[in-house]
Amino acid sequence: MADPANPNPPPNPPPAGGSGNPPPPRPEHIPEKFWDATAGAPRVDDLAKSYTNLESAFRKGKESYEAERLKGRPEKPDGYAVALPKEGPIAEALSKAKLQIVDKAPDTPEAGVNYFVLDPKDPLLGFWREHAHKNGLSQDDFTAGVVQFATAQAARGKAMPSDDQLREVAGRLRNEALGENAGKRFDHVVGQVKAIAGDQAVADLDLEFASPKAIEAIEKLLTRAGAPAFSAEAAPAAAPAIDELKKLQASEAYIKGDPETRRKVEEGYRKAYQGEAQPGFGGKR
């Protein structure tokens, strides 16, 4: 009912925000739980908290993984014994390859038998012991590595390996254990570790020489940290390193609002976190 004393009352005040326009809709790249629909802006504090929790979970998981992978190794590197089993898969592999691993070449070699002379004082064997101990390999894993290397070297007729040959042996052991899509599965692990913890974490974990059991343990750790599980149908591309995204985000182009630079940062965080908290948004402008 109109007020006779004031026939032209002022209009109702606009809603909070000042302009009277409705708040902008939530962008697709920001999860709903991190979007303030009333303010039309991301919940920056919630984003930062989620990112901090993710880093904490990864750190704790890494410590747990370290303890698990190291419990099966000998106390010292020289605790690994070069003792070949008389039966089982390793013995069968040696028999199939007609290979004998010996500490010195026989005076009268048996026809059709390949011999690999393994010197206990060989620096290469010392390297393998140190590497196996560092990565928490069991005695069986250590022996399997010796046999795989001896088999490869005997077939080539070479006395000393290169780094590429060592990687080949480690990769063969890993692929045989991980089965179908082993290569893509390994690449997925490397990409996700790089995305969450950076290039240095890949180097620290020495993933190229990681045992199959270590790869499986890292996969569980990554899943608990929120990373996407491996899919053989559509294996995700390796996400960019977080350190690189942070550098790009601190660049002058990003701060001044360059659309292409901002697009690269947003896409990078989407790939790195696959729908989880994306800490690059709501930063400097």
PDB file of C-alpha atoms in Angstrom:
ATOM      1  CA  MET A   1       0.000   0.000   0.000  1.00  0.00           C
ATOM      2  CA  ALA A   2       1.422   3.365  -1.061  1.00  0.00           C
ATOM      3  CA  ASP A   3       2.337   5.918   1.590  1.00  0.00           C
ATOM      4  CA  PRO A   4       0.242   9.093   0.952  1.00  0.00           C
ATOM      5  CA  ALA A   5       2.981  11.191   2.500  1.00  0.00           C
ATOM      6  CA  ASN A   6       5.654   9.715   0.206  1.00  0.00           C
ATOM      7  CA  PRO A   7       4.136   8.673  -3.137  1.00  0.00           C
ATOM      8  CA  ASN A   8       7.588   8.022  -4.760  1.00  0.00           C
ATOM      9  CA  PRO A   9       9.567   5.777  -2.372  1.00  0.00           C
ATOM     10  CA  PRO A  10      13.197   4.904  -3.306  1.00  0.00           C
ATOM     11  CA  PRO A  11      13.810   1.510  -4.970  1.00  0.00           C
ATOM     12  CA  ASN A  12      14.966  -1.479  -2.932  1.00  0.00           C
ATOM     13  CA  PRO A  13      18.749  -1.493  -2.374  1.00  0.00           C
ATOM     14  CA  PRO A  14      20.792  -3.821  -4.656  1.00  0.00           C
ATOM     15  CA  PRO A  15      22.058  -7.112  -3.209  1.00  0.00           C
ATOM     16  CA  ALA A  16      25.527  -7.381  -1.689  1.00  0.00           C
ATOM     17  CA  GLY A  17      28.161  -6.790  -4.354  1.00  0.00           C
ATOM     18  CA  GLY A  18      27.141  -3.278  -5.244  1.00  0.00           C
ATOM     19  CA  SER A  19      26.338  -3.595  -8.961  1.00  0.00           C
ATOM     20  CA  GLY A  20      22.997  -5.325  -8.680  1.00  0.00           C
ATOM     21  CA  ASN A  21      24.139  -7.899 -11.281  1.00  0.00           C
ATOM     22  CA  PRO A  22      23.965 -11.622 -10.409  1.00  0.00           C
ATOM     23  CA  PRO A  23      27.296 -13.231  -9.447  1.00  0.00           C
ATOM     24  CA  PRO A  24      29.188 -15.006 -12.256  1.00  0.00           C
ATOM     25  CA  PRO A  25      28.684 -18.756 -12.679  1.00  0.00           C
ATOM     26  CA  ARG A  26      31.259 -21.280 -11.471  1.00  0.00           C
ATOM     27  CA  PRO A  27      33.971 -22.047 -14.070  1.00  0.00           C
ATOM     28  CA  GLU A  28      34.173 -25.713 -15.061  1.00  0.00           C
ATOM     29  CA  HIS A  29      37.796 -26.040 -13.884  1.00  0.00           C
ATOM     30  CA  ILE A  30      36.942 -25.142 -10.261  1.00  0.00           C
ATOM     31  CA  PRO A  31      35.229 -27.923  -8.254  1.00  0.00           C
ATOM     32  CA  GLU A  32      31.888 -26.979  -6.715  1.00  0.00           C
ATOM     33  CA  LYS A  33      33.181 -27.496  -3.168  1.00  0.00           C
ATOM     34  CA  PHE A  34      35.699 -24.704  -3.726  1.00  0.00           C
ATOM     35  CA  TRP A  35      33.231 -22.208  -5.249  1.00  0.00           C
ATOM     36  CA  ASP A  36      31.401 -19.459  -3.312  1.00  0.00           C
ATOM     37  CA  ALA A  37      28.182 -19.059  -5.295  1.00  0.00           C
ATOM     38  CA  THR A  38      27.117 -15.978  -3.326  1.00  0.00           C
ATOM     39  CA  ALA A  39      30.336 -14.076  -3.919  1.00  0.00           C
ATOM     40  CA  GLY A  40      30.904 -15.574  -7.360  1.00  0.00           C
ATOM     41  CA  ALA A  41      34.520 -16.370  -6.511  1.00  0.00           C
ATOM     42  CA  PRO A  42      36.694 -19.357  -5.522  1.00  0.00           C
ATOM     43  CA  ARG A  43      37.143 -20.208  -1.855  1.00  0.00           C
ATOM     44  CA  VAL A  44      40.863 -19.460  -1.839  1.00  0.00           C
ATOM     45  CA  ASP A  45      41.402 -20.518   1.776  1.00  0.00           C
ATOM     46  CA  ASP A  46      39.750 -23.880   1.147  1.00  0.00           C
ATOM     47  CA  LEU A  47      41.867 -24.366  -1.975  1.00  0.00           C
ATOM     48  CA  ALA A  48      45.068 -23.640  -0.060  1.00  0.00           C
ATOM     49  CA  LYS A  49      44.031 -25.915   2.816  1.00  0.00           C
ATOM     50  CA  SER A  50      43.261 -28.790   0.444  1.00  0.00           C
ATOM     51  CA  TYR A  51      46.614 -28.377  -1.302  1.00  0.00           C
ATOM     52  CA  THR A  52      48.430 -28.359   2.055  1.00  0.00           C
ATOM     53  CA  ASN A  53      46.601 -31.519   3.122  1.00  0.00           C
ATOM     54  CA  LEU A  54      47.522 -33.201  -0.157  1.00  0.00           C
ATOM     55  CA  GLU A  55      51.214 -32.382   0.321  1.00  0.00           C
ATOM     56  CA  SER A  56      51.067 -33.650   3.915  1.00  0.00           C
ATOM     57  CA  ALA A  57      49.402 -36.902   2.836  1.00  0.00           C
ATOM     58  CA  PHE A  58      52.014 -37.467   0.150  1.00  0.00           C
ATOM     59  CA  ARG A  59      54.865 -36.807   2.605  1.00  0.00           C
ATOM     60  CA  LYS A  60      53.462 -39.234   5.184  1.00  0.00           C
ATOM     61  CA  GLY A  61      52.791 -41.817   2.512  1.00  0.00           C
ATOM     62  CA  LYS A  62      56.331 -41.473   1.194  1.00  0.00           C
ATOM     63  CA  GLU A  63      57.730 -42.093   4.685  1.00  0.00           C
ATOM     64  CA  SER A  64      55.536 -45.189   5.015  1.00  0.00           C
ATOM     65  CA  TYR A  65      56.626 -46.403   1.582  1.00  0.00           C
ATOM     66  CA  GLU A  66      60.300 -45.897   2.491  1.00  0.00           C
ATOM     67  CA  ALA A  67      59.926 -48.007   5.630  1.00  0.00           C
ATOM     68  CA  GLU A  68      58.082 -50.738   3.712  1.00  0.00           C
ATOM     69  CA  ARG A  69      60.533 -50.996   0.821  1.00  0.00           C
ATOM     70  CA  LEU A  70      63.603 -51.116   3.063  1.00  0.00           C
ATOM     71  CA  LYS A  71      62.475 -53.790   5.518  1.00  0.00           C
ATOM     72  CA  GLY A  72      63.335 -56.745   3.251  1.00  0.00           C
ATOM     73  CA  ARG A  73      66.933 -55.816   2.474  1.00  0.00           C
ATOM     74  CA  PRO A  74      70.084 -56.999   4.267  1.00  0.00           C
ATOM     75  CA  GLU A  75      71.581 -54.736   6.900  1.00  0.00           C
ATOM     76  CA  LYS A  76      74.504 -53.816   4.613  1.00  0.00           C
ATOM     77  CA  PRO A  77      75.132 -54.000   0.833  1.00  0.00           C
ATOM     78  CA  ASP A  78      77.657 -56.810   1.221  1.00  0.00           C
ATOM     79  CA  GLY A  79      74.927 -58.866   2.875  1.00  0.00           C
ATOM     80  CA  TYR A  80      73.649 -59.862  -0.570  1.00  0.00           C
ATOM     81  CA  ALA A  81      74.951 -63.305  -1.486  1.00  0.00           C
ATOM     82  CA  VAL A  82      75.678 -64.463  -5.025  1.00  0.00           C
ATOM     83  CA  ALA A  83      74.017 -67.835  -4.499  1.00  0.00           C
ATOM     84  CA  LEU A  84      72.150 -69.333  -7.429  1.00  0.00           C
ATOM     85  CA  PRO A  85      69.095 -71.481  -6.634  1.00  0.00           C
ATOM     86  CA  LYS A  86      68.969 -75.096  -7.737  1.00  0.00           C
ATOM     87  CA  GLU A  87      65.270 -74.926  -8.649  1.00  0.00           C
ATOM     88  CA  GLY A  88      62.556 -72.407  -9.323  1.00  0.00           C
ATOM     89  CA  PRO A  89      62.104 -69.723 -12.038  1.00  0.00           C
ATOM     90  CA  ILE A  90      65.698 -68.465 -11.898  1.00  0.00           C
ATOM     91  CA  ALA A  91      67.186 -71.966 -12.228  1.00  0.00           C
ATOM     92  CA  GLU A  92      64.781 -72.674 -15.107  1.00  0.00           C
ATOM     93  CA  ALA A  93      65.820 -69.455 -16.861  1.00  0.00           C
ATOM     94  CA  LEU A  94      69.510 -70.397 -16.601  1.00  0.00           C
ATOM     95  CA  SER A  95      68.817 -73.872 -17.937  1.00  0.00           C
ATOM     96  CA  LYS A  96      66.771 -72.550 -20.840  1.00  0.00           C
ATOM     97  CA  ALA A  97      69.525 -70.089 -21.765  1.00  0.00           C
ATOM     98  CA  LYS A  98      72.161 -72.853 -21.358  1.00  0.00           C
ATOM     99  CA  LEU A  99      74.015 -70.429 -19.133  1.00  0.00           C
ATOM    100  CA  GLN A 100      76.311 -71.098 -16.216  1.00  0.00           C
ATOM    101  CA  ILE A 101      77.462 -68.286 -13.922  1.00  0.00           C
ATOM    102  CA  VAL A 102      80.932 -69.144 -12.607  1.00  0.00           C
ATOM    103  CA  ASP A 103      83.742 -67.407 -10.729  1.00  0.00           C
ATOM    104  CA  LYS A 104      86.293 -68.482 -13.380  1.00  0.00           C
ATOM    105  CA  ALA A 105      86.142 -69.927 -16.871  1.00  0.00           C
ATOM    106  CA  PRO A 106      86.413 -73.760 -16.994  1.00  0.00           C
ATOM    107  CA  ASP A 107      89.519 -75.322 -18.497  1.00  0.00           C
ATOM    108  CA  THR A 108      87.336 -77.540 -20.690  1.00  0.00           C
ATOM    109  CA  PRO A 109      84.087 -75.733 -21.564  1.00  0.00           C
ATOM    110  CA  GLU A 110      81.052 -77.877 -22.198  1.00  0.00           C
ATOM    111  CA  ALA A 111      79.822 -77.722 -25.781  1.00  0.00           C
ATOM    112  CA  GLY A 112      76.730 -75.563 -26.253  1.00  0.00           C
ATOM    113  CA  VAL A 113      76.982 -73.936 -22.805  1.00  0.00           C
ATOM    114  CA  ASN A 114      77.451 -70.205 -22.295  1.00  0.00           C
ATOM    115  CA  TYR A 115      79.641 -69.175 -19.380  1.00  0.00           C
ATOM    116  CA  PHE A 116      79.482 -65.868 -17.569  1.00  0.00           C
ATOM    117  CA  VAL A 117      82.459 -65.223 -15.284  1.00  0.00           C
ATOM    118  CA  LEU A 118      81.316 -63.281 -12.245  1.00  0.00           C
ATOM    119  CA  ASP A 119      84.237 -61.878 -10.307  1.00  0.00           C
ATOM    120  CA  PRO A 120      83.211 -61.319  -6.636  1.00  0.00           C
ATOM    121  CA  LYS A 121      85.500 -58.257  -6.591  1.00  0.00           C
ATOM    122  CA  ASP A 122      84.098 -56.793  -9.804  1.00  0.00           C
ATOM    123  CA  PRO A 123      83.180 -53.105  -9.260  1.00  0.00           C
ATOM    124  CA  LEU A 124      80.018 -53.703 -11.252  1.00  0.00           C
ATOM    125  CA  LEU A 125      78.844 -56.288  -8.737  1.00  0.00           C
ATOM    126  CA  GLY A 126      79.630 -53.776  -5.999  1.00  0.00           C
ATOM    127  CA  PHE A 127      77.518 -51.208  -7.821  1.00  0.00           C
ATOM    128  CA  TRP A 128      74.593 -53.646  -8.045  1.00  0.00           C
ATOM    129  CA  ARG A 129      74.873 -54.412  -4.324  1.00  0.00           C
ATOM    130  CA  GLU A 130      74.847 -50.695  -3.468  1.00  0.00           C
ATOM    131  CA  HIS A 131      71.940 -50.048  -5.812  1.00  0.00           C
ATOM    132  CA  ALA A 132      69.926 -53.001  -4.504  1.00  0.00           C
ATOM    133  CA  HIS A 133      70.515 -51.941  -0.907  1.00  0.00           C
ATOM    134  CA  LYS A 134      69.553 -48.334  -1.629  1.00  0.00           C
ATOM    135  CA  ASN A 135      66.287 -49.453  -3.214  1.00  0.00           C
ATOM    136  CA  GLY A 136      65.416 -52.032  -0.572  1.00  0.00           C
ATOM    137  CA  LEU A 137      65.595 -55.060  -2.865  1.00  0.00           C
ATOM    138  CA  SER A 138      65.285 -58.521  -1.359  1.00  0.00           C
ATOM    139  CA  GLN A 139      67.866 -61.282  -1.826  1.00  0.00           C
ATOM    140  CA  ASP A 140      65.645 -62.849  -4.521  1.00  0.00           C
ATOM    141  CA  ASP A 141      65.402 -59.525  -6.389  1.00  0.00           C
ATOM    142  CA  PHE A 142      69.178 -59.115  -6.182  1.00  0.00           C
ATOM    143  CA  THR A 143      69.782 -62.626  -7.540  1.00  0.00           C
ATOM    144  CA  ALA A 144      67.237 -62.128 -10.330  1.00  0.00           C
ATOM    145  CA  GLY A 145      69.067 -58.969 -11.385  1.00  0.00           C
ATOM    146  CA  VAL A 146      72.417 -60.769 -11.490  1.00  0.00           C
ATOM    147  CA  VAL A 147      70.943 -63.545 -13.642  1.00  0.00           C
ATOM    148  CA  GLN A 148      69.158 -61.182 -16.021  1.00  0.00           C
ATOM    149  CA  PHE A 149      72.320 -59.169 -16.508  1.00  0.00           C
ATOM    150  CA  ALA A 150      74.465 -62.272 -16.992  1.00  0.00           C
ATOM    151  CA  THR A 151      71.982 -63.635 -19.535  1.00  0.00           C
ATOM    152  CA  ALA A 152      71.983 -60.387 -21.521  1.00  0.00           C
ATOM    153  CA  GLN A 153      75.770 -60.064 -21.462  1.00  0.00           C
ATOM    154  CA  ALA A 154      76.398 -63.690 -22.406  1.00  0.00           C
ATOM    155  CA  ALA A 155      74.051 -63.321 -25.374  1.00  0.00           C
ATOM    156  CA  ARG A 156      75.924 -60.230 -26.548  1.00  0.00           C
ATOM    157  CA  GLY A 157      79.358 -61.607 -25.802  1.00  0.00           C
ATOM    158  CA  LYS A 158      80.327 -58.413 -23.997  1.00  0.00           C
ATOM    159  CA  ALA A 159      82.226 -58.119 -20.754  1.00  0.00           C
ATOM    160  CA  MET A 160      81.102 -54.726 -19.442  1.00  0.00           C
ATOM    161  CA  PRO A 161      77.638 -53.131 -19.540  1.00  0.00           C
ATOM    162  CA  SER A 162      76.624 -49.581 -20.355  1.00  0.00           C
ATOM    163  CA  ASP A 163      74.065 -47.543 -18.427  1.00  0.00           C
ATOM    164  CA  ASP A 164      71.560 -48.236 -21.198  1.00  0.00           C
ATOM    165  CA  GLN A 165      72.086 -51.974 -20.785  1.00  0.00           C
ATOM    166  CA  LEU A 166      71.520 -51.730 -17.028  1.00  0.00           C
ATOM    167  CA  ARG A 167      68.291 -49.832 -17.669  1.00  0.00           C
ATOM    168  CA  GLU A 168      67.266 -52.468 -20.200  1.00  0.00           C
ATOM    169  CA  VAL A 169      67.709 -55.256 -17.655  1.00  0.00           C
ATOM    170  CA  ALA A 170      65.803 -53.326 -14.979  1.00  0.00           C
ATOM    171  CA  GLY A 171      63.050 -52.516 -17.470  1.00  0.00           C
ATOM    172  CA  ARG A 172      62.772 -56.132 -18.584  1.00  0.00           C
ATOM    173  CA  LEU A 173      62.382 -57.358 -15.013  1.00  0.00           C
ATOM    174  CA  ARG A 174      59.783 -54.680 -14.356  1.00  0.00           C
ATOM    175  CA  ASN A 175      57.800 -55.355 -17.526  1.00  0.00           C
ATOM    176  CA  GLU A 176      57.720 -59.111 -16.956  1.00  0.00           C
ATOM    177  CA  ALA A 177      56.290 -58.581 -13.463  1.00  0.00           C
ATOM    178  CA  LEU A 178      53.816 -55.792 -14.305  1.00  0.00           C
ATOM    179  CA  GLY A 179      52.465 -57.585 -17.379  1.00  0.00           C
ATOM    180  CA  GLU A 180      50.370 -56.059 -20.134  1.00  0.00           C
ATOM    181  CA  ASN A 181      50.668 -52.269 -20.571  1.00  0.00           C
ATOM    182  CA  ALA A 182      53.704 -52.277 -18.262  1.00  0.00           C
ATOM    183  CA  GLY A 183      55.384 -49.465 -20.203  1.00  0.00           C
ATOM    184  CA  LYS A 184      52.363 -47.157 -20.110  1.00  0.00           C
ATOM    185  CA  ARG A 185      51.760 -48.031 -16.472  1.00  0.00           C
ATOM    186  CA  PHE A 186      55.354 -47.091 -15.593  1.00  0.00           C
ATOM    187  CA  ASP A 187      55.101 -43.823 -17.556  1.00  0.00           C
ATOM    188  CA  HIS A 188      51.903 -43.007 -15.676  1.00  0.00           C
ATOM    189  CA  VAL A 189      53.672 -43.454 -12.325  1.00  0.00           C
ATOM    190  CA  VAL A 190      56.579 -41.247 -13.402  1.00  0.00           C
ATOM    191  CA  GLY A 191      54.233 -38.539 -14.688  1.00  0.00           C
ATOM    192  CA  GLN A 192      52.116 -38.458 -11.521  1.00  0.00           C
ATOM    193  CA  VAL A 193      55.132 -38.386  -9.172  1.00  0.00           C
ATOM    194  CA  LYS A 194      56.542 -35.515 -11.237  1.00  0.00           C
ATOM    195  CA  ALA A 195      53.207 -33.668 -11.141  1.00  0.00           C
ATOM    196  CA  ILE A 196      52.778 -33.920  -7.369  1.00  0.00           C
ATOM    197  CA  ALA A 197      56.361 -33.698  -6.093  1.00  0.00           C
ATOM    198  CA  GLY A 198      58.468 -32.396  -8.998  1.00  0.00           C
ATOM    199  CA  ASP A 199      61.378 -33.694 -11.067  1.00  0.00           C
ATOM    200  CA  GLN A 200      63.653 -34.104  -8.049  1.00  0.00           C
ATOM    201  CA  ALA A 201      61.286 -36.673  -6.501  1.00  0.00           C
ATOM    202  CA  VAL A 202      61.585 -38.803  -9.654  1.00  0.00           C
ATOM    203  CA  ALA A 203      65.371 -38.685  -9.307  1.00  0.00           C
ATOM    204  CA  ASP A 204      65.312 -39.342  -5.542  1.00  0.00           C
ATOM    205  CA  LEU A 205      63.100 -42.409  -5.975  1.00  0.00           C
ATOM    206  CA  ASP A 206      65.406 -43.674  -8.759  1.00  0.00           C
ATOM    207  CA  LEU A 207      62.345 -44.877 -10.643  1.00  0.00           C
ATOM    208  CA  GLU A 208      64.238 -46.170 -13.676  1.00  0.00           C
ATOM    209  CA  PHE A 209      65.705 -48.932 -11.514  1.00  0.00           C
ATOM    210  CA  ALA A 210      62.736 -49.393  -9.162  1.00  0.00           C
ATOM    211  CA  SER A 211      61.618 -52.975  -8.614  1.00  0.00           C
ATOM    212  CA  PRO A 212      58.099 -54.067  -9.657  1.00  0.00           C
ATOM    213  CA  LYS A 213      57.051 -54.212  -5.994  1.00  0.00           C
ATOM    214  CA  ALA A 214      58.295 -50.655  -5.523  1.00  0.00           C
ATOM    215  CA  ILE A 215      56.268 -49.464  -8.533  1.00  0.00           C
ATOM    216  CA  GLU A 216      53.130 -51.123  -7.130  1.00  0.00           C
ATOM    217  CA  ALA A 217      53.737 -49.491  -3.737  1.00  0.00           C
ATOM    218  CA  ILE A 218      54.127 -46.067  -5.359  1.00  0.00           C
ATOM    219  CA  GLU A 219      50.888 -46.592  -7.306  1.00  0.00           C
ATOM    220  CA  LYS A 220      49.011 -47.177  -4.027  1.00  0.00           C
ATOM    221  CA  LEU A 221      50.645 -44.106  -2.519  1.00  0.00           C
ATOM    222  CA  LEU A 222      49.667 -41.941  -5.491  1.00  0.00           C
ATOM    223  CA  THR A 223      46.058 -43.133  -5.349  1.00  0.00           C
ATOM    224  CA  ARG A 224      45.820 -42.280  -1.658  1.00  0.00           C
ATOM    225  CA  ALA A 225      47.263 -38.843  -2.436  1.00  0.00           C
ATOM    226  CA  GLY A 226      44.411 -38.209  -4.896  1.00  0.00           C
ATOM    227  CA  ALA A 227      46.154 -38.962  -8.188  1.00  0.00           C
ATOM    228  CA  PRO A 228      44.123 -40.751 -10.885  1.00  0.00           C
ATOM    229  CA  ALA A 229      44.611 -44.499 -11.201  1.00  0.00           C
ATOM    230  CA  PHE A 230      46.187 -45.877 -14.358  1.00  0.00           C
ATOM    231  CA  SER A 231      43.786 -46.663 -17.188  1.00  0.00           C
ATOM    232  CA  ALA A 232      44.945 -48.868 -20.054  1.00  0.00           C
ATOM    233  CA  GLU A 233      42.184 -47.508 -22.289  1.00  0.00           C
ATOM    234  CA  ALA A 234      43.161 -43.881 -21.924  1.00  0.00           C
ATOM    235  CA  ALA A 235      46.443 -43.453 -20.104  1.00  0.00           C
ATOM    236  CA  PRO A 236      46.729 -39.760 -19.120  1.00  0.00           C
ATOM    237  CA  ALA A 237      49.568 -37.693 -20.469  1.00  0.00           C
ATOM    238  CA  ALA A 238      52.294 -36.818 -18.015  1.00  0.00           C
ATOM    239  CA  ALA A 239      51.249 -33.707 -16.146  1.00  0.00           C
ATOM    240  CA  PRO A 240      53.596 -30.702 -15.976  1.00  0.00           C
ATOM    241  CA  ALA A 241      55.784 -30.307 -12.918  1.00  0.00           C
ATOM    242  CA  ILE A 242      54.285 -28.173 -10.146  1.00  0.00           C
ATOM    243  CA  ASP A 243      57.548 -26.226  -9.874  1.00  0.00           C
ATOM    244  CA  GLU A 244      57.268 -25.202 -13.522  1.00  0.00           C
ATOM    245  CA  LEU A 245      53.668 -24.111 -13.054  1.00  0.00           C
ATOM    246  CA  LYS A 246      54.625 -22.007 -10.039  1.00  0.00           C
ATOM    247  CA  LYS A 247      57.371 -20.293 -12.047  1.00  0.00           C
ATOM    248  CA  LEU A 248      54.944 -19.566 -14.861  1.00  0.00           C
ATOM    249  CA  GLN A 249      52.397 -18.266 -12.366  1.00  0.00           C
ATOM    250  CA  ALA A 250      54.983 -15.841 -10.938  1.00  0.00           C
ATOM    251  CA  SER A 251      55.852 -14.495 -14.388  1.00  0.00           C
ATOM    252  CA  GLU A 252      55.052 -10.933 -15.400  1.00  0.00           C
ATOM    253  CA  ALA A 253      52.742 -12.136 -18.166  1.00  0.00           C
ATOM    254  CA  TYR A 254      50.590 -14.106 -15.699  1.00  0.00           C
ATOM    255  CA  ILE A 255      50.468 -11.237 -13.185  1.00  0.00           C
ATOM    256  CA  LYS A 256      49.407  -8.798 -15.918  1.00  0.00           C
ATOM    257  CA  GLY A 257      46.637 -11.171 -16.972  1.00  0.00           C
ATOM    258  CA  ASP A 258      47.961 -12.498 -20.285  1.00  0.00           C
ATOM    259  CA  PRO A 259      45.181 -14.899 -21.433  1.00  0.00           C
ATOM    260  CA  GLU A 260      47.516 -17.481 -23.006  1.00  0.00           C
ATOM    261  CA  THR A 261      49.771 -17.647 -19.940  1.00  0.00           C
ATOM    262  CA  ARG A 262      46.772 -18.004 -17.629  1.00  0.00           C
ATOM    263  CA  ARG A 263      45.364 -20.751 -19.853  1.00  0.00           C
ATOM    264  CA  LYS A 264      48.624 -22.720 -19.626  1.00  0.00           C
ATOM    265  CA  VAL A 265      48.652 -22.427 -15.821  1.00  0.00           C
ATOM    266  CA  GLU A 266      45.013 -23.480 -15.445  1.00  0.00           C
ATOM    267  CA  GLU A 267      45.379 -26.429 -17.821  1.00  0.00           C
ATOM    268  CA  GLY A 268      48.572 -27.459 -16.052  1.00  0.00           C
ATOM    269  CA  TYR A 269      46.890 -27.594 -12.651  1.00  0.00           C
ATOM    270  CA  ARG A 270      43.905 -29.462 -14.082  1.00  0.00           C
ATOM    271  CA  LYS A 271      46.219 -32.162 -15.463  1.00  0.00           C
ATOM    272  CA  ALA A 272      48.254 -32.290 -12.260  1.00  0.00           C
ATOM    273  CA  TYR A 273      45.340 -32.674  -9.876  1.00  0.00           C
ATOM    274  CA  GLN A 274      42.600 -34.206 -12.054  1.00  0.00           C
ATOM    275  CA  GLY A 275      39.680 -32.492 -10.330  1.00  0.00           C
ATOM    276  CA  GLU A 276      41.239 -32.035  -6.884  1.00  0.00           C
ATOM    277  CA  ALA A 277      42.248 -28.692  -5.390  1.00  0.00           C
ATOM    278  CA  GLN A 278      44.031 -26.567  -7.993  1.00  0.00           C
ATOM    279  CA  PRO A 279      46.124 -24.075  -6.040  1.00  0.00           C
ATOM    280  CA  GLY A 280      47.037 -21.902  -8.994  1.00  0.00           C
ATOM    281  CA  PHE A 281      43.704 -20.093  -9.134  1.00  0.00           C
ATOM    282  CA  GLY A 282      42.855 -16.947  -7.241  1.00  0.00           C
ATOM    283  CA  GLY A 283      46.519 -15.907  -7.171  1.00  0.00           C
ATOM    284  CA  LYS A 284      48.118 -12.587  -8.055  1.00  0.00           C
ATOM    285  CA  ARG A 285      46.344 -10.469 -10.602  1.00  0.00           C
TER     286      ARG A 285
END
